[in-house]
PDB file of N, CA and C in Angstrom:
ATOM      1  N   THR Y   1      -7.596  15.521  12.771  1.00 89.00           N
ATOM      2  CA  THR Y   1      -8.358  14.805  13.769  1.00 89.00           C
ATOM      3  C   THR Y   1      -9.062  13.604  13.146  1.00 89.00           C
ATOM      4  N   TRP Y   2      -9.629  13.832  11.936  1.00 85.00           N
ATOM      5  CA  TRP Y   2     -10.350  12.748  11.273  1.00 85.00           C
ATOM      6  C   TRP Y   2      -9.427  11.569  10.971  1.00 85.00           C
ATOM      7  N   ALA Y   3      -8.249  11.848  10.410  1.00 90.00           N
ATOM      8  CA  ALA Y   3      -7.317  10.768  10.069  1.00 90.00           C
ATOM      9  C   ALA Y   3      -6.865  10.031  11.332  1.00 90.00           C
ATOM     10  N   SER Y   4      -6.663  10.763  12.402  1.00 94.00           N
ATOM     11  CA  SER Y   4      -6.289  10.121  13.675  1.00 94.00           C
ATOM     12  C   SER Y   4      -7.404   9.200  14.150  1.00 94.00           C
ATOM     13  N   ALA Y   5      -8.641   9.635  13.973  1.00 95.00           N
ATOM     14  CA  ALA Y   5      -9.778   8.797  14.366  1.00 95.00           C
ATOM     15  C   ALA Y   5      -9.835   7.533  13.521  1.00 95.00           C
ATOM     16  N   VAL Y   6      -9.573   7.654  12.222  1.00 94.00           N
ATOM     17  CA  VAL Y   6      -9.556   6.473  11.334  1.00 94.00           C
ATOM     18  C   VAL Y   6      -8.495   5.489  11.815  1.00 94.00           C
ATOM     19  N   ARG Y   7      -7.304   5.995  12.126  1.00 95.00           N
ATOM     20  CA  ARG Y   7      -6.223   5.110  12.588  1.00 95.00           C
ATOM     21  C   ARG Y   7      -6.586   4.446  13.914  1.00 95.00           C
ATOM     22  N   LEU Y   8      -7.136   5.206  14.834  1.00 97.00           N
ATOM     23  CA  LEU Y   8      -7.489   4.686  16.157  1.00 97.00           C
ATOM     24  C   LEU Y   8      -8.606   3.645  16.075  1.00 97.00           C
ATOM     25  N   ILE Y   9      -9.668   3.970  15.369  1.00 97.00           N
ATOM     26  CA  ILE Y   9     -10.806   3.045  15.255  1.00 97.00           C
ATOM     27  C   ILE Y   9     -10.416   1.805  14.461  1.00 97.00           C
ATOM     28  N   GLY Y  10      -9.649   1.987  13.379  1.00 96.00           N
ATOM     29  CA  GLY Y  10      -9.194   0.839  12.590  1.00 96.00           C
ATOM     30  C   GLY Y  10      -8.364  -0.120  13.430  1.00 96.00           C
ATOM     31  N   ALA Y  11      -7.450   0.429  14.225  1.00 97.00           N
ATOM     32  CA  ALA Y  11      -6.610  -0.404  15.085  1.00 97.00           C
ATOM     33  C   ALA Y  11      -7.433  -1.103  16.163  1.00 97.00           C
ATOM     34  N   ASP Y  12      -8.453  -0.426  16.658  1.00 97.00           N
ATOM     35  CA  ASP Y  12      -9.306  -1.004  17.697  1.00 97.00           C
ATOM     36  C   ASP Y  12     -10.168  -2.138  17.144  1.00 97.00           C
ATOM     37  N   LEU Y  13     -10.744  -1.935  15.961  1.00 97.00           N
ATOM     38  CA  LEU Y  13     -11.640  -2.941  15.388  1.00 97.00           C
ATOM     39  C   LEU Y  13     -10.907  -4.114  14.736  1.00 97.00           C
ATOM     40  N   PHE Y  14      -9.735  -3.842  14.167  1.00 97.00           N
ATOM     41  CA  PHE Y  14      -9.016  -4.866  13.401  1.00 97.00           C
ATOM     42  C   PHE Y  14      -7.542  -4.905  13.811  1.00 97.00           C
ATOM     43  N   PRO Y  15      -7.251  -5.198  15.070  1.00 97.00           N
ATOM     44  CA  PRO Y  15      -5.877  -5.071  15.594  1.00 97.00           C
ATOM     45  C   PRO Y  15      -4.844  -5.990  14.938  1.00 97.00           C
ATOM     46  N   THR Y  16      -5.265  -7.102  14.375  1.00 97.00           N
ATOM     47  CA  THR Y  16      -4.291  -8.040  13.801  1.00 97.00           C
ATOM     48  C   THR Y  16      -4.028  -7.793  12.311  1.00 97.00           C
ATOM     49  N   GLU Y  17      -4.738  -6.839  11.730  1.00 96.00           N
ATOM     50  CA  GLU Y  17      -4.607  -6.566  10.291  1.00 96.00           C
ATOM     51  C   GLU Y  17      -3.548  -5.493  10.036  1.00 96.00           C
ATOM     52  N   PRO Y  18      -2.927  -5.510   8.850  1.00 95.00           N
ATOM     53  CA  PRO Y  18      -2.021  -4.417   8.472  1.00 95.00           C
ATOM     54  C   PRO Y  18      -2.799  -3.093   8.389  1.00 95.00           C
ATOM     55  N   LEU Y  19      -2.100  -1.965   8.497  1.00 93.00           N
ATOM     56  CA  LEU Y  19      -2.754  -0.660   8.539  1.00 93.00           C
ATOM     57  C   LEU Y  19      -3.683  -0.417   7.357  1.00 93.00           C
ATOM     58  N   ASP Y  20      -3.218  -0.630   6.131  1.00 92.00           N
ATOM     59  CA  ASP Y  20      -4.073  -0.395   4.971  1.00 92.00           C
ATOM     60  C   ASP Y  20      -5.340  -1.245   5.023  1.00 92.00           C
ATOM     61  N   THR Y  21      -5.211  -2.475   5.491  1.00 95.00           N
ATOM     62  CA  THR Y  21      -6.371  -3.360   5.594  1.00 95.00           C
ATOM     63  C   THR Y  21      -7.328  -2.860   6.675  1.00 95.00           C
ATOM     64  N   GLN Y  22      -6.782  -2.399   7.805  1.00 96.00           N
ATOM     65  CA  GLN Y  22      -7.624  -1.822   8.859  1.00 96.00           C
ATOM     66  C   GLN Y  22      -8.447  -0.666   8.303  1.00 96.00           C
ATOM     67  N   HIS Y  23      -7.768   0.228   7.590  1.00 95.00           N
ATOM     68  CA  HIS Y  23      -8.436   1.417   7.064  1.00 95.00           C
ATOM     69  C   HIS Y  23      -9.457   1.048   5.998  1.00 95.00           C
ATOM     70  N   ASN Y  24      -9.125   0.075   5.161  1.00 95.00           N
ATOM     71  CA  ASN Y  24     -10.046  -0.358   4.114  1.00 95.00           C
ATOM     72  C   ASN Y  24     -11.293  -1.003   4.712  1.00 95.00           C
ATOM     73  N   LYS Y  25     -11.114  -1.842   5.715  1.00 97.00           N
ATOM     74  CA  LYS Y  25     -12.270  -2.488   6.355  1.00 97.00           C
ATOM     75  C   LYS Y  25     -13.148  -1.462   7.061  1.00 97.00           C
ATOM     76  N   LEU Y  26     -12.521  -0.467   7.693  1.00 97.00           N
ATOM     77  CA  LEU Y  26     -13.293   0.588   8.347  1.00 97.00           C
ATOM     78  C   LEU Y  26     -14.072   1.394   7.307  1.00 97.00           C
ATOM     79  N   ALA Y  27     -13.453   1.677   6.179  1.00 94.00           N
ATOM     80  CA  ALA Y  27     -14.136   2.411   5.102  1.00 94.00           C
ATOM     81  C   ALA Y  27     -15.353   1.632   4.611  1.00 94.00           C
ATOM     82  N   ARG Y  28     -15.189   0.330   4.434  1.00 96.00           N
ATOM     83  CA  ARG Y  28     -16.316  -0.494   3.979  1.00 96.00           C
ATOM     84  C   ARG Y  28     -17.455  -0.483   5.000  1.00 96.00           C
ATOM     85  N   LEU Y  29     -17.106  -0.559   6.285  1.00 97.00           N
ATOM     86  CA  LEU Y  29     -18.141  -0.480   7.330  1.00 97.00           C
ATOM     87  C   LEU Y  29     -18.836   0.876   7.297  1.00 97.00           C
ATOM     88  N   THR Y  30     -18.071   1.930   7.090  1.00 94.00           N
ATOM     89  CA  THR Y  30     -18.632   3.279   7.034  1.00 94.00           C
ATOM     90  C   THR Y  30     -19.622   3.409   5.888  1.00 94.00           C
ATOM     91  N   VAL Y  31     -19.241   2.895   4.721  1.00 92.00           N
ATOM     92  CA  VAL Y  31     -20.135   2.967   3.552  1.00 92.00           C
ATOM     93  C   VAL Y  31     -21.384   2.136   3.795  1.00 92.00           C
ATOM     94  N   ARG Y  32     -21.221   0.949   4.361  1.00 95.00           N
ATOM     95  CA  ARG Y  32     -22.401   0.104   4.651  1.00 95.00           C
ATOM     96  C   ARG Y  32     -23.353   0.798   5.615  1.00 95.00           C
ATOM     97  N   GLN Y  33     -22.796   1.422   6.658  1.00 95.00           N
ATOM     98  CA  GLN Y  33     -23.641   2.140   7.623  1.00 95.00           C
ATOM     99  C   GLN Y  33     -24.348   3.313   6.953  1.00 95.00           C
ATOM    100  N   PHE Y  34     -23.616   4.060   6.133  1.00 93.00           N
ATOM    101  CA  PHE Y  34     -24.213   5.196   5.425  1.00 93.00           C
ATOM    102  C   PHE Y  34     -25.309   4.724   4.478  1.00 93.00           C
ATOM    103  N   ALA Y  35     -25.090   3.593   3.832  1.00 93.00           N
ATOM    104  CA  ALA Y  35     -26.071   3.059   2.874  1.00 93.00           C
ATOM    105  C   ALA Y  35     -27.397   2.724   3.543  1.00 93.00           C
ATOM    106  N   GLU Y  36     -27.399   2.550   4.840  1.00 95.00           N
ATOM    107  CA  GLU Y  36     -28.622   2.223   5.566  1.00 95.00           C
ATOM    108  C   GLU Y  36     -29.400   3.471   6.009  1.00 95.00           C
ATOM    109  N   THR Y  37     -28.843   4.662   5.790  1.00 95.00           N
ATOM    110  CA  THR Y  37     -29.560   5.885   6.143  1.00 95.00           C
ATOM    111  C   THR Y  37     -30.472   6.291   4.987  1.00 95.00           C
ATOM    112  N   VAL Y  38     -31.380   7.208   5.244  1.00 96.00           N
ATOM    113  CA  VAL Y  38     -32.280   7.696   4.200  1.00 96.00           C
ATOM    114  C   VAL Y  38     -31.461   8.308   3.058  1.00 96.00           C
ATOM    115  N   MET Y  39     -30.517   9.174   3.404  1.00 91.00           N
ATOM    116  CA  MET Y  39     -29.676   9.817   2.387  1.00 91.00           C
ATOM    117  C   MET Y  39     -28.842   8.782   1.638  1.00 91.00           C
ATOM    118  N   GLY Y  40     -28.298   7.840   2.354  1.00 91.00           N
ATOM    119  CA  GLY Y  40     -27.481   6.798   1.732  1.00 91.00           C
ATOM    120  C   GLY Y  40     -28.280   5.954   0.751  1.00 91.00           C
ATOM    121  N   ARG Y  41     -29.477   5.562   1.141  1.00 94.00           N
ATOM    122  CA  ARG Y  41     -30.324   4.770   0.235  1.00 94.00           C
ATOM    123  C   ARG Y  41     -30.616   5.552  -1.043  1.00 94.00           C
ATOM    124  N   ALA Y  42     -30.895   6.840  -0.901  1.00 93.00           N
ATOM    125  CA  ALA Y  42     -31.171   7.675  -2.072  1.00 93.00           C
ATOM    126  C   ALA Y  42     -29.931   7.786  -2.961  1.00 93.00           C
ATOM    127  N   MET Y  43     -28.786   7.989  -2.359  1.00 88.00           N
ATOM    128  CA  MET Y  43     -27.550   8.134  -3.145  1.00 88.00           C
ATOM    129  C   MET Y  43     -27.178   6.829  -3.844  1.00 88.00           C
ATOM    130  N   PHE Y  44     -27.344   5.705  -3.169  1.00 89.00           N
ATOM    131  CA  PHE Y  44     -27.002   4.432  -3.789  1.00 89.00           C
ATOM    132  C   PHE Y  44     -27.983   4.074  -4.906  1.00 89.00           C
ATOM    133  N   THR Y  45     -29.233   4.446  -4.738  1.00 93.00           N
ATOM    134  CA  THR Y  45     -30.212   4.238  -5.808  1.00 93.00           C
ATOM    135  C   THR Y  45     -29.816   5.066  -7.029  1.00 93.00           C
ATOM    136  N   ALA Y  46     -29.463   6.322  -6.794  1.00 90.00           N
ATOM    137  CA  ALA Y  46     -29.032   7.193  -7.901  1.00 90.00           C
ATOM    138  C   ALA Y  46     -27.767   6.648  -8.560  1.00 90.00           C
ATOM    139  N   ALA Y  47     -26.833   6.161  -7.766  1.00 89.00           N
ATOM    140  CA  ALA Y  47     -25.584   5.618  -8.319  1.00 89.00           C
ATOM    141  C   ALA Y  47     -25.859   4.419  -9.217  1.00 89.00           C
ATOM    142  N   ARG Y  48     -26.815   3.591  -8.833  1.00 91.00           N
ATOM    143  CA  ARG Y  48     -27.164   2.439  -9.675  1.00 91.00           C
ATOM    144  C   ARG Y  48     -27.778   2.904 -10.998  1.00 91.00           C
ATOM    145  N   VAL Y  49     -28.591   3.948 -10.931  1.00 94.00           N
ATOM    146  CA  VAL Y  49     -29.215   4.486 -12.148  1.00 94.00           C
ATOM    147  C   VAL Y  49     -28.159   5.128 -13.048  1.00 94.00           C
ATOM    148  N   PHE Y  50     -27.259   5.923 -12.453  1.00 91.00           N
ATOM    149  CA  PHE Y  50     -26.244   6.632 -13.230  1.00 91.00           C
ATOM    150  C   PHE Y  50     -25.133   5.723 -13.738  1.00 91.00           C
ATOM    151  N   GLY Y  51     -24.841   4.653 -13.000  1.00 88.00           N
ATOM    152  CA  GLY Y  51     -23.763   3.751 -13.369  1.00 88.00           C
ATOM    153  C   GLY Y  51     -22.451   4.148 -12.698  1.00 88.00           C
ATOM    154  N   ALA Y  52     -21.510   3.208 -12.708  1.00 84.00           N
ATOM    155  CA  ALA Y  52     -20.228   3.400 -12.013  1.00 84.00           C
ATOM    156  C   ALA Y  52     -19.425   4.555 -12.599  1.00 84.00           C
ATOM    157  N   ARG Y  53     -19.354   4.643 -13.915  1.00 86.00           N
ATOM    158  CA  ARG Y  53     -18.542   5.674 -14.562  1.00 86.00           C
ATOM    159  C   ARG Y  53     -19.014   7.075 -14.177  1.00 86.00           C
ATOM    160  N   ARG Y  54     -20.270   7.332 -14.314  1.00 88.00           N
ATOM    161  CA  ARG Y  54     -20.815   8.655 -13.999  1.00 88.00           C
ATOM    162  C   ARG Y  54     -20.724   8.947 -12.502  1.00 88.00           C
ATOM    163  N   SER Y  55     -20.906   7.933 -11.680  1.00 86.00           N
ATOM    164  CA  SER Y  55     -20.797   8.115 -10.235  1.00 86.00           C
ATOM    165  C   SER Y  55     -19.367   8.512  -9.853  1.00 86.00           C
ATOM    166  N   LEU Y  56     -18.380   7.870 -10.470  1.00 84.00           N
ATOM    167  CA  LEU Y  56     -16.985   8.232 -10.206  1.00 84.00           C
ATOM    168  C   LEU Y  56     -16.691   9.658 -10.669  1.00 84.00           C
ATOM    169  N   GLN Y  57     -17.247  10.039 -11.799  1.00 85.00           N
ATOM    170  CA  GLN Y  57     -17.050  11.400 -12.287  1.00 85.00           C
ATOM    171  C   GLN Y  57     -17.568  12.421 -11.271  1.00 85.00           C
ATOM    172  N   ARG Y  58     -18.616  12.082 -10.558  1.00 85.00           N
ATOM    173  CA  ARG Y  58     -19.219  12.996  -9.578  1.00 85.00           C
ATOM    174  C   ARG Y  58     -18.447  13.062  -8.264  1.00 85.00           C
ATOM    175  N   MET Y  59     -17.474  12.180  -8.089  1.00 81.00           N
ATOM    176  CA  MET Y  59     -16.742  12.150  -6.830  1.00 81.00           C
ATOM    177  C   MET Y  59     -16.022  13.464  -6.533  1.00 81.00           C
ATOM    178  N   THR Y  60     -15.585  14.199  -7.546  1.00 76.00           N
ATOM    179  CA  THR Y  60     -14.950  15.496  -7.313  1.00 76.00           C
ATOM    180  C   THR Y  60     -15.896  16.383  -6.515  1.00 76.00           C
ATOM    181  N   HIS Y  61     -17.116  16.484  -6.968  1.00 79.00           N
ATOM    182  CA  HIS Y  61     -18.112  17.292  -6.261  1.00 79.00           C
ATOM    183  C   HIS Y  61     -18.425  16.708  -4.886  1.00 79.00           C
ATOM    184  N   ASN Y  62     -18.614  15.406  -4.831  1.00 80.00           N
ATOM    185  CA  ASN Y  62     -19.000  14.755  -3.576  1.00 80.00           C
ATOM    186  C   ASN Y  62     -17.944  14.943  -2.494  1.00 80.00           C
ATOM    187  N   LEU Y  63     -16.676  14.746  -2.833  1.00 80.00           N
ATOM    188  CA  LEU Y  63     -15.615  14.878  -1.835  1.00 80.00           C
ATOM    189  C   LEU Y  63     -15.419  16.337  -1.423  1.00 80.00           C
ATOM    190  N   ARG Y  64     -15.542  17.254  -2.357  1.00 75.00           N
ATOM    191  CA  ARG Y  64     -15.372  18.671  -2.024  1.00 75.00           C
ATOM    192  C   ARG Y  64     -16.503  19.180  -1.130  1.00 75.00           C
ATOM    193  N   THR Y  65     -17.637  18.544  -1.170  1.00 78.00           N
ATOM    194  CA  THR Y  65     -18.736  18.929  -0.288  1.00 78.00           C
ATOM    195  C   THR Y  65     -18.336  18.725   1.168  1.00 78.00           C
ATOM    196  N   GLY Y  66     -17.578  17.669   1.432  1.00 72.00           N
ATOM    197  CA  GLY Y  66     -17.156  17.367   2.795  1.00 72.00           C
ATOM    198  C   GLY Y  66     -15.886  18.078   3.224  1.00 72.00           C
ATOM    199  N   ALA Y  67     -15.036  18.470   2.263  1.00 73.00           N
ATOM    200  CA  ALA Y  67     -13.769  19.118   2.594  1.00 73.00           C
ATOM    201  C   ALA Y  67     -13.297  19.909   1.372  1.00 73.00           C
ATOM    202  N   ASN Y  68     -13.296  21.214   1.475  1.00 73.00           N
ATOM    203  CA  ASN Y  68     -12.991  22.041   0.313  1.00 73.00           C
ATOM    204  C   ASN Y  68     -11.527  22.019  -0.108  1.00 73.00           C
ATOM    205  N   PHE Y  69     -10.662  21.365   0.648  1.00 77.00           N
ATOM    206  CA  PHE Y  69      -9.247  21.301   0.296  1.00 77.00           C
ATOM    207  C   PHE Y  69      -8.907  20.069  -0.537  1.00 77.00           C
ATOM    208  N   ILE Y  70      -9.851  19.165  -0.701  1.00 81.00           N
ATOM    209  CA  ILE Y  70      -9.594  17.940  -1.457  1.00 81.00           C
ATOM    210  C   ILE Y  70      -9.746  18.211  -2.947  1.00 81.00           C
ATOM    211  N   GLU Y  71      -8.756  17.793  -3.700  1.00 84.00           N
ATOM    212  CA  GLU Y  71      -8.822  17.860  -5.154  1.00 84.00           C
ATOM    213  C   GLU Y  71      -8.902  16.444  -5.693  1.00 84.00           C
ATOM    214  N   THR Y  72      -9.659  16.274  -6.742  1.00 86.00           N
ATOM    215  CA  THR Y  72      -9.731  14.967  -7.395  1.00 86.00           C
ATOM    216  C   THR Y  72      -9.625  15.158  -8.893  1.00 86.00           C
ATOM    217  N   ARG Y  73      -9.202  14.100  -9.553  1.00 87.00           N
ATOM    218  CA  ARG Y  73      -9.166  14.074 -11.010  1.00 87.00           C
ATOM    219  C   ARG Y  73      -9.709  12.741 -11.473  1.00 87.00           C
ATOM    220  N   PHE Y  74     -10.629  12.812 -12.397  1.00 88.00           N
ATOM    221  CA  PHE Y  74     -11.200  11.604 -12.992  1.00 88.00           C
ATOM    222  C   PHE Y  74     -10.620  11.476 -14.396  1.00 88.00           C
ATOM    223  N   THR Y  75     -10.030  10.322 -14.687  1.00 91.00           N
ATOM    224  CA  THR Y  75      -9.445  10.076 -15.999  1.00 91.00           C
ATOM    225  C   THR Y  75     -10.011   8.782 -16.548  1.00 91.00           C
ATOM    226  N   GLU Y  76     -10.518   8.852 -17.752  1.00 91.00           N
ATOM    227  CA  GLU Y  76     -11.011   7.646 -18.412  1.00 91.00           C
ATOM    228  C   GLU Y  76      -9.847   7.040 -19.188  1.00 91.00           C
ATOM    229  N   LEU Y  77      -9.366   5.895 -18.744  1.00 93.00           N
ATOM    230  CA  LEU Y  77      -8.206   5.248 -19.350  1.00 93.00           C
ATOM    231  C   LEU Y  77      -8.595   4.399 -20.551  1.00 93.00           C
ATOM    232  N   SER Y  78      -9.790   3.846 -20.516  1.00 92.00           N
ATOM    233  CA  SER Y  78     -10.340   3.065 -21.625  1.00 92.00           C
ATOM    234  C   SER Y  78     -11.852   3.029 -21.408  1.00 92.00           C
ATOM    235  N   PRO Y  79     -12.606   2.464 -22.338  1.00 87.00           N
ATOM    236  CA  PRO Y  79     -14.061   2.411 -22.139  1.00 87.00           C
ATOM    237  C   PRO Y  79     -14.488   1.670 -20.865  1.00 87.00           C
ATOM    238  N   THR Y  80     -13.641   0.781 -20.367  1.00 88.00           N
ATOM    239  CA  THR Y  80     -14.022   0.005 -19.182  1.00 88.00           C
ATOM    240  C   THR Y  80     -13.099   0.233 -17.986  1.00 88.00           C
ATOM    241  N   LEU Y  81     -12.186   1.219 -18.088  1.00 91.00           N
ATOM    242  CA  LEU Y  81     -11.223   1.451 -17.001  1.00 91.00           C
ATOM    243  C   LEU Y  81     -11.111   2.942 -16.725  1.00 91.00           C
ATOM    244  N   GLN Y  82     -11.377   3.318 -15.473  1.00 90.00           N
ATOM    245  CA  GLN Y  82     -11.287   4.698 -15.052  1.00 90.00           C
ATOM    246  C   GLN Y  82     -10.360   4.811 -13.856  1.00 90.00           C
ATOM    247  N   GLU Y  83      -9.813   6.017 -13.671  1.00 90.00           N
ATOM    248  CA  GLU Y  83      -8.940   6.284 -12.531  1.00 90.00           C
ATOM    249  C   GLU Y  83      -9.470   7.507 -11.805  1.00 90.00           C
ATOM    250  N   LEU Y  84      -9.549   7.419 -10.490  1.00 87.00           N
ATOM    251  CA  LEU Y  84      -9.937   8.556  -9.667  1.00 87.00           C
ATOM    252  C   LEU Y  84      -8.745   8.883  -8.788  1.00 87.00           C
ATOM    253  N   TRP Y  85      -8.151  10.053  -8.990  1.00 89.00           N
ATOM    254  CA  TRP Y  85      -7.000  10.511  -8.229  1.00 89.00           C
ATOM    255  C   TRP Y  85      -7.487  11.464  -7.144  1.00 89.00           C
ATOM    256  N   ILE Y  86      -6.977  11.287  -5.930  1.00 86.00           N
ATOM    257  CA  ILE Y  86      -7.335  12.148  -4.807  1.00 86.00           C
ATOM    258  C   ILE Y  86      -6.042  12.709  -4.235  1.00 86.00           C
ATOM    259  N   ASN Y  87      -5.937  14.037  -4.100  1.00 86.00           N
ATOM    260  CA  ASN Y  87      -4.680  14.649  -3.685  1.00 86.00           C
ATOM    261  C   ASN Y  87      -4.327  14.411  -2.227  1.00 86.00           C
ATOM    262  N   ASP Y  88      -5.292  14.404  -1.351  1.00 75.00           N
ATOM    263  CA  ASP Y  88      -5.002  14.327   0.076  1.00 75.00           C
ATOM    264  C   ASP Y  88      -5.762  13.174   0.695  1.00 75.00           C
ATOM    265  N   VAL Y  89      -5.025  12.166   1.092  1.00 77.00           N
ATOM    266  CA  VAL Y  89      -5.678  11.035   1.745  1.00 77.00           C
ATOM    267  C   VAL Y  89      -5.310  10.994   3.232  1.00 77.00           C
ATOM    268  N   SER Y  90      -4.713  12.087   3.715  1.00 82.00           N
ATOM    269  CA  SER Y  90      -4.463  12.315   5.141  1.00 82.00           C
ATOM    270  C   SER Y  90      -3.725  11.184   5.837  1.00 82.00           C
ATOM    271  N   GLY Y  91      -2.873  10.489   5.103  1.00 86.00           N
ATOM    272  CA  GLY Y  91      -2.120   9.403   5.709  1.00 86.00           C
ATOM    273  C   GLY Y  91      -2.908   8.116   5.897  1.00 86.00           C
ATOM    274  N   VAL Y  92      -4.122   8.053   5.372  1.00 89.00           N
ATOM    275  CA  VAL Y  92      -4.931   6.847   5.485  1.00 89.00           C
ATOM    276  C   VAL Y  92      -5.477   6.461   4.088  1.00 89.00           C
ATOM    277  N   PRO Y  93      -4.570   6.222   3.120  1.00 86.00           N
ATOM    278  CA  PRO Y  93      -5.035   5.940   1.754  1.00 86.00           C
ATOM    279  C   PRO Y  93      -5.900   4.697   1.661  1.00 86.00           C
ATOM    280  N   GLY Y  94      -5.707   3.743   2.545  1.00 86.00           N
ATOM    281  CA  GLY Y  94      -6.535   2.534   2.526  1.00 86.00           C
ATOM    282  C   GLY Y  94      -8.002   2.832   2.781  1.00 86.00           C
ATOM    283  N   PHE Y  95      -8.291   3.930   3.488  1.00 88.00           N
ATOM    284  CA  PHE Y  95      -9.676   4.301   3.756  1.00 88.00           C
ATOM    285  C   PHE Y  95     -10.372   4.721   2.465  1.00 88.00           C
ATOM    286  N   TYR Y  96      -9.652   5.395   1.593  1.00 82.00           N
ATOM    287  CA  TYR Y  96     -10.237   5.833   0.328  1.00 82.00           C
ATOM    288  C   TYR Y  96     -10.332   4.699  -0.648  1.00 82.00           C
TER     289      TYR Y  96
END
């Protein structure tokens, strides 16, 4: 249901964009809206304190909080390059 909603809302808000772009723009709007909530402000403040690397490492826990079927893997490729792998993007990888 969630992935269908992403596709529907993305198409409604950004009808002239390719699917991945629709989903990516919707994801950015979602994060911006969340960042304006009390919880979002607290999480973004913590992310700035912890830094990008540590915040990405925590994504396994963060994503599993919302859906226990999601698996993630964090791999440090170099001191300045990290990869976050997500097993299930529900057909909307641009959203992630």
